[in-house]
Coordinates of C-alpha atoms in Angstrom, one line a residue:
X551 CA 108.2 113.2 70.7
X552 CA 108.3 109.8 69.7
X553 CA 108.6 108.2 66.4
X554 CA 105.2 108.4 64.5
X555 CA 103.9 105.2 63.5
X556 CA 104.3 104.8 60.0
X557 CA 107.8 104.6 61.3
X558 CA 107.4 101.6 63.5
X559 CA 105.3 99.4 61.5
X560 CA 106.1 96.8 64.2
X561 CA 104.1 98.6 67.0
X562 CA 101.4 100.0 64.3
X563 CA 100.4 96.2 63.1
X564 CA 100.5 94.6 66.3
X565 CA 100.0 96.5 69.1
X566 CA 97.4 99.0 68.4
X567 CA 94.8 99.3 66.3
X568 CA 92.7 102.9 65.7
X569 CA 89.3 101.3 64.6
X570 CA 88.6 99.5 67.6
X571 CA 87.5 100.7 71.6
X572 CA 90.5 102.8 73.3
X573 CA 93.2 101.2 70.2
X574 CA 92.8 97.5 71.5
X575 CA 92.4 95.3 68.9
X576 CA 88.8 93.3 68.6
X577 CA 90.5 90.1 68.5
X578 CA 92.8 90.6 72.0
X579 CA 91.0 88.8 74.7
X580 CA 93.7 89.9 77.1
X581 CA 93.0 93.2 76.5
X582 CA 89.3 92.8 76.9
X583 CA 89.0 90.3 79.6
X584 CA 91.8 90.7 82.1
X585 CA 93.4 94.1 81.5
X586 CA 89.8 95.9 81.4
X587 CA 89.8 99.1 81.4
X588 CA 86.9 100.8 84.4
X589 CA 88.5 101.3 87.1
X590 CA 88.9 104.4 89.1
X591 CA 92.2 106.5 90.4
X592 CA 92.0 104.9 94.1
X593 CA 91.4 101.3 92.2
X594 CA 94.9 101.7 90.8
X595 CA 96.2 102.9 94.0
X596 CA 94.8 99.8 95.5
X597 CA 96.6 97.5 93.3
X598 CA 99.7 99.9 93.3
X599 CA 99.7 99.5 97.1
X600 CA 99.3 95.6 97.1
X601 CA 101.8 95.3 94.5
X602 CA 104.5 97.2 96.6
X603 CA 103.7 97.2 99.9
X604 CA 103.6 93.7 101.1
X605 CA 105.4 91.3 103.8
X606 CA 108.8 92.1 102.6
X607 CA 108.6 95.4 104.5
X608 CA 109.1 93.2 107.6
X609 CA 112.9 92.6 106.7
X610 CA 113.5 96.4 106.8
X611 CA 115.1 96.2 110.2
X612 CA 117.5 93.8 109.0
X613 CA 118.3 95.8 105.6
X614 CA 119.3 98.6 108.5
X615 CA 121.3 95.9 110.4
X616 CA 123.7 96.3 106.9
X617 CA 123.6 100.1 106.6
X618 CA 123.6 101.7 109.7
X619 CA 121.1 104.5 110.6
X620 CA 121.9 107.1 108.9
X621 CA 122.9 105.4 105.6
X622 CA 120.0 103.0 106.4
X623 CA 117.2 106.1 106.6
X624 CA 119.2 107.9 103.5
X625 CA 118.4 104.9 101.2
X626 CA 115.2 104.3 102.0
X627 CA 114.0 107.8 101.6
X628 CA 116.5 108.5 98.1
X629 CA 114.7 104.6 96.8
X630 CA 111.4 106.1 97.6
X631 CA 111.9 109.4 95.9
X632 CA 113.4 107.9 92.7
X633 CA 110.9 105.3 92.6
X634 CA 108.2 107.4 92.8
X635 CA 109.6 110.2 90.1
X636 CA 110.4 107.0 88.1
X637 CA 106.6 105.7 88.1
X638 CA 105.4 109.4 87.7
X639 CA 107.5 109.6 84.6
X640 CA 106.0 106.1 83.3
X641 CA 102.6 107.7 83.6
X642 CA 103.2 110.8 81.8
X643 CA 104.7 108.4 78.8
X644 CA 101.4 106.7 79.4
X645 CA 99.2 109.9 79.1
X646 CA 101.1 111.0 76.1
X647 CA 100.7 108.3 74.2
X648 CA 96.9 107.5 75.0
X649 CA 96.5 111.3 73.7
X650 CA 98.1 110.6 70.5
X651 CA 96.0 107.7 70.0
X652 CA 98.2 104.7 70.9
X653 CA 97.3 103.9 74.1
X654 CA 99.5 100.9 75.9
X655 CA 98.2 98.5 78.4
X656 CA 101.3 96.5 78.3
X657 CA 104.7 97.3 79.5
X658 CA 106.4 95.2 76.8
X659 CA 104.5 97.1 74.3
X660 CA 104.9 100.1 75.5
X661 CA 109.1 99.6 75.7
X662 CA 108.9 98.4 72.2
X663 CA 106.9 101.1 70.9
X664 CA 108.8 104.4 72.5
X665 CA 111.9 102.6 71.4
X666 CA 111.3 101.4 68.3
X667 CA 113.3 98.4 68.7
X668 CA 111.2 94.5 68.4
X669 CA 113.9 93.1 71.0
X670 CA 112.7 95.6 73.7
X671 CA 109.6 94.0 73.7
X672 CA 111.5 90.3 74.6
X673 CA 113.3 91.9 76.9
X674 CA 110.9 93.4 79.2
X675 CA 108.4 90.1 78.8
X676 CA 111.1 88.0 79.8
X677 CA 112.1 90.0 82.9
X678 CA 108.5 90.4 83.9
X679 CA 108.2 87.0 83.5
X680 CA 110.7 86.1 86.0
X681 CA 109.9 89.1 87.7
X682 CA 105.8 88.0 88.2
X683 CA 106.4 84.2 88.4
X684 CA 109.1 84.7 91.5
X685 CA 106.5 86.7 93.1
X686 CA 104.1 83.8 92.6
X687 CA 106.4 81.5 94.1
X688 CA 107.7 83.1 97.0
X689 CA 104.1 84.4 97.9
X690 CA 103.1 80.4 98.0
X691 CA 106.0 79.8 100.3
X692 CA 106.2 82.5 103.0
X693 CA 102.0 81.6 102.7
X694 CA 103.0 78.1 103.8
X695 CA 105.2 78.7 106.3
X696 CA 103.1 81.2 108.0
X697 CA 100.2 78.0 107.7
X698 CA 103.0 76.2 108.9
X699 CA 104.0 78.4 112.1
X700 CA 100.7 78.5 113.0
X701 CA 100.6 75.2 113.1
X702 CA 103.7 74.3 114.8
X703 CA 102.4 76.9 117.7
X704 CA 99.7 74.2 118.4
X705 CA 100.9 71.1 117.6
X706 CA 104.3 71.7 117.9
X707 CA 105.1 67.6 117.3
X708 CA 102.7 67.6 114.3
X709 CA 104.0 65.4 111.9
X710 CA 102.4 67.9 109.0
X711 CA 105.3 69.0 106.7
X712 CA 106.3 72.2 105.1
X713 CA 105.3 70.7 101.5
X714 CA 101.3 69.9 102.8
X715 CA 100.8 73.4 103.5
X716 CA 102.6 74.8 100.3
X717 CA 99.8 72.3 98.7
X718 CA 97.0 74.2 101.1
X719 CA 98.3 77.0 100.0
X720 CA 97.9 76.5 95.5
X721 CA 94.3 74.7 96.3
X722 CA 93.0 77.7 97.7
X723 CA 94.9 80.1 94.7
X724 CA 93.9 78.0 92.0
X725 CA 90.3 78.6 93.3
X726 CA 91.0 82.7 93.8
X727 CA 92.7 82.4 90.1
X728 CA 89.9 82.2 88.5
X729 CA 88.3 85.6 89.4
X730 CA 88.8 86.9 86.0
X731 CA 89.7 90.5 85.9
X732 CA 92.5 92.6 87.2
X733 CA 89.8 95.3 87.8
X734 CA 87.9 92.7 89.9
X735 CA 90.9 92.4 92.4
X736 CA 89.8 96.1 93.5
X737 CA 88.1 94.7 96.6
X738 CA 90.5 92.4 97.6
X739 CA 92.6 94.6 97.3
X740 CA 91.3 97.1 99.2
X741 CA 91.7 94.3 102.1
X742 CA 95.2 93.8 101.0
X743 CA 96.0 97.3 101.6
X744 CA 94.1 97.4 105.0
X745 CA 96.2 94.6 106.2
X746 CA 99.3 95.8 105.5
X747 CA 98.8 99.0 107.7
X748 CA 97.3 96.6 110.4
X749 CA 100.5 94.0 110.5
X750 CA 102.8 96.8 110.3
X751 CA 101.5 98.5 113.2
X752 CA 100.8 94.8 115.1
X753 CA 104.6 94.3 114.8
X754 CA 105.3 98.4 115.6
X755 CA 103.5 97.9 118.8
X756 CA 105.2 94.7 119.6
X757 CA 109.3 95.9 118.8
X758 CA 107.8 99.2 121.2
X759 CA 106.9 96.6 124.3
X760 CA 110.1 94.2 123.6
X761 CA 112.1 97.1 124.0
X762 CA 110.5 98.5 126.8
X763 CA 110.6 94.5 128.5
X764 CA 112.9 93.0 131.2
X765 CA 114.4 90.4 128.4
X766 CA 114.9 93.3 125.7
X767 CA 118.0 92.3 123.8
X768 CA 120.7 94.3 123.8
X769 CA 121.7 96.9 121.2
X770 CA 124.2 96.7 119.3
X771 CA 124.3 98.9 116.1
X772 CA 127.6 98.5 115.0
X773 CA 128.6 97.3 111.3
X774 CA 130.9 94.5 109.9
X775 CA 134.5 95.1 111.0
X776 CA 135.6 94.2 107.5
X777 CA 135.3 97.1 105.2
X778 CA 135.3 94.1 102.5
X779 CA 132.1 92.8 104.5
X780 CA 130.3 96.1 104.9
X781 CA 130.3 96.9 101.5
X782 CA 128.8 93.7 100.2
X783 CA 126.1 94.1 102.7
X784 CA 125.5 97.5 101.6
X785 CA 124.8 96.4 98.3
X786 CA 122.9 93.9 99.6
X787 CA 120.5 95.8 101.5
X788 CA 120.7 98.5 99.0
X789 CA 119.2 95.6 96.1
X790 CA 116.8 94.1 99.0
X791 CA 115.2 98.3 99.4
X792 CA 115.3 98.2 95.5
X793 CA 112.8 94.9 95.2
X794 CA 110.9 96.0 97.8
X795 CA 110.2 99.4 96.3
X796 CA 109.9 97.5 92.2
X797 CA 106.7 96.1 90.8
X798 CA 107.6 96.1 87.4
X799 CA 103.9 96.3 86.3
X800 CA 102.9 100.1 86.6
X801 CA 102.0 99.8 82.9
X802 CA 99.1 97.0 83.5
X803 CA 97.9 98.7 86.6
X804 CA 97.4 101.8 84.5
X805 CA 95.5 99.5 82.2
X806 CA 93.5 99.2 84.3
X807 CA 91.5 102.6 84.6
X808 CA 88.5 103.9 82.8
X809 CA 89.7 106.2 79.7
X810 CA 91.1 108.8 79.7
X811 CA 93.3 108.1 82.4
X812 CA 95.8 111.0 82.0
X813 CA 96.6 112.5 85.6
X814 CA 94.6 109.8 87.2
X815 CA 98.3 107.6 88.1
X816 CA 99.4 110.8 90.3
X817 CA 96.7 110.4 92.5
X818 CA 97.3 106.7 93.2
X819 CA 100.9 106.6 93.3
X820 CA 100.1 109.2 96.5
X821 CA 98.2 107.0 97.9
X822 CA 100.4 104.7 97.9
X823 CA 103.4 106.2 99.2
X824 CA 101.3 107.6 101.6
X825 CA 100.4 103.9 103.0
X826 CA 104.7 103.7 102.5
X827 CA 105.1 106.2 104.9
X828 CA 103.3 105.1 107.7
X829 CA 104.3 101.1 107.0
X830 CA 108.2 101.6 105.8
X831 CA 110.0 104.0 108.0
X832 CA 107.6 103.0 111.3
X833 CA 108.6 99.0 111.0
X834 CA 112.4 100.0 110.2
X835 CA 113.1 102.2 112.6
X836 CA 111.6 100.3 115.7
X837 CA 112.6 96.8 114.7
X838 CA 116.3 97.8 114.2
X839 CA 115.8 100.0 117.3
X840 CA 115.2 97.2 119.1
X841 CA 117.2 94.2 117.7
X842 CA 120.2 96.2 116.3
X843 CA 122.4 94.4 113.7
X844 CA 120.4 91.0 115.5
X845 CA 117.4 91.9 113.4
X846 CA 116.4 88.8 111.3
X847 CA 115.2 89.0 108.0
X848 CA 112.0 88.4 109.4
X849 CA 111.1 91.0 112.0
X850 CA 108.0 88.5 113.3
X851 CA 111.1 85.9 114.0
X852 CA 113.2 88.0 115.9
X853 CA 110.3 88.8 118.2
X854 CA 109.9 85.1 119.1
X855 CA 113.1 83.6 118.7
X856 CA 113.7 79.8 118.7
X857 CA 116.0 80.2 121.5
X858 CA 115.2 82.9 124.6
X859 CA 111.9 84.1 125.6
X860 CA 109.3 85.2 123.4
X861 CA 109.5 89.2 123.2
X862 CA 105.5 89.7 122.1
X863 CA 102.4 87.9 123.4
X864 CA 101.3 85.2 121.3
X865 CA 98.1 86.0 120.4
X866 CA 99.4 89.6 118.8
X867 CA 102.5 87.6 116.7
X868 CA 99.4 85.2 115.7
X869 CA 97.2 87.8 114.7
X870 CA 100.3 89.3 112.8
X871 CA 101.0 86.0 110.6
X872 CA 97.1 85.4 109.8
X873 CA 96.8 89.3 108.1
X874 CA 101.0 88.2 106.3
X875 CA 98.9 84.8 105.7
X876 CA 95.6 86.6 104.5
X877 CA 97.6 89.5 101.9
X878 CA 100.4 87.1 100.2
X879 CA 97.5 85.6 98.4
X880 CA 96.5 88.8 97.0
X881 CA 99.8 89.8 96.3
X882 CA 100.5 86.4 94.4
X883 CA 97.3 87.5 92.3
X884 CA 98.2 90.5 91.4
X885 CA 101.9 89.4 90.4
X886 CA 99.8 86.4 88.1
X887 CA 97.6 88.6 86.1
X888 CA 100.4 89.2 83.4
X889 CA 100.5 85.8 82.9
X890 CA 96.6 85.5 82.5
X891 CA 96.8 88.0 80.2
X892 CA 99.0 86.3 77.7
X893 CA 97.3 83.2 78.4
X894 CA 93.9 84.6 77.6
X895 CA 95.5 86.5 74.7
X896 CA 96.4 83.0 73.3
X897 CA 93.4 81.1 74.2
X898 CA 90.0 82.8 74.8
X899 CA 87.9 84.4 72.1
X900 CA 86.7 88.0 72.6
X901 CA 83.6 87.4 70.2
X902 CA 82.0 85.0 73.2
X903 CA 81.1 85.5 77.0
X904 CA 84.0 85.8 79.6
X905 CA 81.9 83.3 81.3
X906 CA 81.3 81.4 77.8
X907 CA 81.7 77.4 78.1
X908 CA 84.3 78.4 75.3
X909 CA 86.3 80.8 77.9
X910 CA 85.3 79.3 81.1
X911 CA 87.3 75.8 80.2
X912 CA 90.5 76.9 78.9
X913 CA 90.6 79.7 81.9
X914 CA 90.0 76.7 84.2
X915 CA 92.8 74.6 83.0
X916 CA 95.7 77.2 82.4
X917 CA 95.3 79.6 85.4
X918 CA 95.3 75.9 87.5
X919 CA 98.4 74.6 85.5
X920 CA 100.3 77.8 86.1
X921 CA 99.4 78.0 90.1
X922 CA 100.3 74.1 90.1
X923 CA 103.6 75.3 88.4
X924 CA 104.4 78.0 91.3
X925 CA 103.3 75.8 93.8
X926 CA 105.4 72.8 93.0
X927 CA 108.5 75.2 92.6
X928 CA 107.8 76.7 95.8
X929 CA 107.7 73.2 97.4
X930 CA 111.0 72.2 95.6
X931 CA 113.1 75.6 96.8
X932 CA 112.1 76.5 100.3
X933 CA 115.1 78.5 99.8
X934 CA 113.9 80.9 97.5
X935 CA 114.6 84.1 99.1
X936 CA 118.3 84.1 97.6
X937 CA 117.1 83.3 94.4
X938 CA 114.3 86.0 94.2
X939 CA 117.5 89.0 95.8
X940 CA 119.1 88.0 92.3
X941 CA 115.8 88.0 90.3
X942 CA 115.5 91.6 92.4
X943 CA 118.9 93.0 91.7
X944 CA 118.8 92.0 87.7
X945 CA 114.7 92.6 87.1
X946 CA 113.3 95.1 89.4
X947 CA 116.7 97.4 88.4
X948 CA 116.4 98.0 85.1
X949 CA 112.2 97.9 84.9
X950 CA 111.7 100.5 87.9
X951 CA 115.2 102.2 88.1
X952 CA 116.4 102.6 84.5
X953 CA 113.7 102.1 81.6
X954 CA 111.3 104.7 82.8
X955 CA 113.5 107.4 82.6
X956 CA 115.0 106.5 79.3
X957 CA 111.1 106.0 78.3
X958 CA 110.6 109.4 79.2
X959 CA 113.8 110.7 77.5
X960 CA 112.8 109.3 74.2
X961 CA 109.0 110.3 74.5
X962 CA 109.3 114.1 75.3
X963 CA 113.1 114.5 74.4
X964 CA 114.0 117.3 76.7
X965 CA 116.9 119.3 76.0
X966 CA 120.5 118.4 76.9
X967 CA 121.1 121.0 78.8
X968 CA 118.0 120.6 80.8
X969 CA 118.2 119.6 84.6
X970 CA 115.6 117.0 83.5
X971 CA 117.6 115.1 81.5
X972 CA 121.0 114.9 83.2
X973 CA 118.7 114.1 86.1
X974 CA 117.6 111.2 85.0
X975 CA 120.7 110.1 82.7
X976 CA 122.5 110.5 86.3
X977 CA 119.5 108.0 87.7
X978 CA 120.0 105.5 85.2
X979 CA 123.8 105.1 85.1
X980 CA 123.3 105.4 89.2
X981 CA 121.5 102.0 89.3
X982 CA 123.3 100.6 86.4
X983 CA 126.1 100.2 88.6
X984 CA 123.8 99.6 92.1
X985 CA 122.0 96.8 89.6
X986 CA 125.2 95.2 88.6
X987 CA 127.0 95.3 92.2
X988 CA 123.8 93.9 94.2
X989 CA 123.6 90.9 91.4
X990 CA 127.3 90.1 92.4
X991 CA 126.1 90.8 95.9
X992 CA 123.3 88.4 96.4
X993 CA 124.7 85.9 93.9
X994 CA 127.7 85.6 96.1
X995 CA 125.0 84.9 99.1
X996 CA 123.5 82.6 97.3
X997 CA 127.0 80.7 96.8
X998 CA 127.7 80.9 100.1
X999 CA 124.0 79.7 101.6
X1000 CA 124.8 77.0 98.7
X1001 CA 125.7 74.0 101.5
X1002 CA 121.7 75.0 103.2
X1003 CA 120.0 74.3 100.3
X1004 CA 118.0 70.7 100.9
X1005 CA 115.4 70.1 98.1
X1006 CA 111.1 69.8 99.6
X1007 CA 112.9 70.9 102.8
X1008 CA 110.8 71.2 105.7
X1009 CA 112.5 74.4 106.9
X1010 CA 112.7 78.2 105.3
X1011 CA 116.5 79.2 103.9
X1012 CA 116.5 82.7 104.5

């Protein structure tokens, strides 16, 4: 079990407090205002889902173009089995500690607590800072540039840049920042989800009739003849799978249900990798069925290439990029509401209204200066996908991959002899090393893309 509080005095003084509602502090307006706790099981699962499956499930065809089929279909499956033991395990952490009365809504806290150890809890903010605010970035960019496609589709000498549509793109989240609740994303959310199955089988259905057309491309599913080659884009495709799978924020999701919410995190973890089954393997294995080791990083691009034929009707690609367009603003919500949370921590008072003149204003201000922030950096690096592979390999890692099972190790300290434990000892030295080699990996890509990289460019590194 872990370490009863008198031992941590840390955690006891700080991050719970047993005289107040479900051991949040009076005085924690984060707590109260953004992390609320009333939502139900398939709530969670609809944040759960928006948080993992997004957009970046379209580049699964190209992550196959570096593996091969079977490795490709190996890693995939083995990322989603681990990932979802590894969020299961979180929960039951979770659930233990709510029963004994110190119930965490914050991953940092959390960390520091099962731990003991006040550096644990700088750790894990910093990486989920990084972590969140890369999200919020790249969710403003690839918003832009589908703006920016469908633009170019109609005007296709527009003089409208890449930069003006980024700037589209922060207006309308500063305005959807201000909905102040985690729990009152649950709708939008629900959309988000609904999406995601719709462009996944939009872009299903259009690899199926590319492949089945007079100009299908030809296959080719052979590797890189280097052996050198092949294994850094094994690693790399291994460390894309891993970021796509992370979210890094299974603790404030959890937050977010009604108390008690012991066994309530099964239920929407299973409906999430149920919407991962249907989205994940179907895009994967008919994109790279169809386009081979071709496959771009963006499925949607190698259906209408800039040079050739277009392989799917316009109006379906069109359709495609407005539900992309339509859940990468939810996603960049969901990815921001750490960031509210310490913000409202630090600014608003509990004792007043959430709509209080004395809340509303500094809400107003902060949540715009911070969506101001990702939207400028997202202007500035157009070539942010490099960037966020290294953020992926070096954050996503060791929050989703390593700390829950050491969490769990600490918290119920099963036996060393136990299957349990070598299991996930074994997990965690695993993707130690997969961690360390895909940072070398993409950091080495991100040299090499190095002479691309053109500052408010008006074109997409990818």
């Amino acid at each position: 079990m872990p370490p009863e509080n008198s031992e941590i005095p840390l955690t006891s003084n700080i991050y719970h407090d047993r005289k107040s509602p479900h051991n949040v502090p009076q005085d924690d307006a984060g707590a109260h205002f953004v992390l609320e706790s009333k939502g139900e099981w398939w709530h969670a699962g609809y944040h759960l889902t928006t948080a993992i499956v997004g957009p970046t499930l379209l580049t699964l065809p190209y992550v196959f173009g570096g593996l091969g089929w079977g490795l490709g279909f190996f890693c995939l499956t083995a990322m989603g089995l681990v990932t979802f033991y590894a969020y299961y395990l979180m929960s039951l952490v979770l659930d233990l500690c709510e029963n004994q009365g110190r119930r965490h809504i914050r991953f940092r806290e959390l960390a520091a607590d099962v731990l003991g150890s006040g550096w644990m809890f700088y750790f894990v903010m910093t990486i989920q800072t990084a972590i969140n605010t890369g999200i919020g970035i790249g969710a403003i960019l690839l918003a832009g540039q589908c703006i920016q496609l469908m633009y170019t589709s109609v005007s296709p000498n527009g003089s409208l840049k890449l930069y003006q549509f980024i700037a589209i793109v922060t207006v309308v989240m500063i305005i959807l920042s201000q909905i102040p609740s985690f729990h009152a994303l649950r709708h939008i959310n629900l959309g988000s989800l609904v999406l995601s199955l719709g462009y996944s089988f939009l872009v299903v259905g259009a690899c199926i009739n590319a492949g089945m057309s007079k100009n299908a491309p030809v296959r080719d599913y052979s590797l890189e003849p280097s052996d050198a080659k092949r294994v850094f884009n094994a690693f790399s495709s291994i460390s894309i799978i891993a970021a796509i799978f992370g979210n890094g924020i299974l603790p404030e999701i959890q937050a977010t249900l009604a108390p008690p919410a012991t066994g309530k995190m099964l239920k929407a973890l299973s409906l999430c990798y149920t919407v991962i089954f249907f989205t994940f393997y179907a895009v994967a294995a008919s994109g790279y069925y169809v386009f081979g080791n071709k496959a771009t990083s963006n499925i949607l691009k190698s259906l209408v290439p800039d040079d050739g034929p277009a392989l799917a009707p316009d109006w379906l690609v069109g359709i495609a990029v407005i539900f992309v367009l339509l859940q990468l603003l939810a996603i960049g919500l969901v990815y921001s509401q750490v960031a509210f949370e310490v913000m409202e921590k630090k600014s608003a008072d509990p004792n007043q209204g959430i709509f209080s003149k004395r809340n509303l204003i500094p809400r107003l201000i902060l949540r715009t200066v911070y969506m101001i922030f990702c939207g400028f950096f997202a202007a500035m690096l157009p070539f942010f996908g490099d960037i966020s592979s290294v953020v992926g390999a070096i954050g996503f890692i060791p929050l989703d991959f390593i700390l829950p099972m050491l969490l769990y190790n600490m918290t119920f300290k099963p036996l060393k002899s136990s299957g349990i434990y070598w299991i996930n000892v074994s997990i965690m030295v695993v993707f130690t090393g997969v961690g360390l080699l895909g940072a070398f990996s993409s950091i080495r890509k991100l040299v090499l893309d190095a002479n691309q990289f053109k500052l408010f460019s008006n074109d997409v590194v990818d």
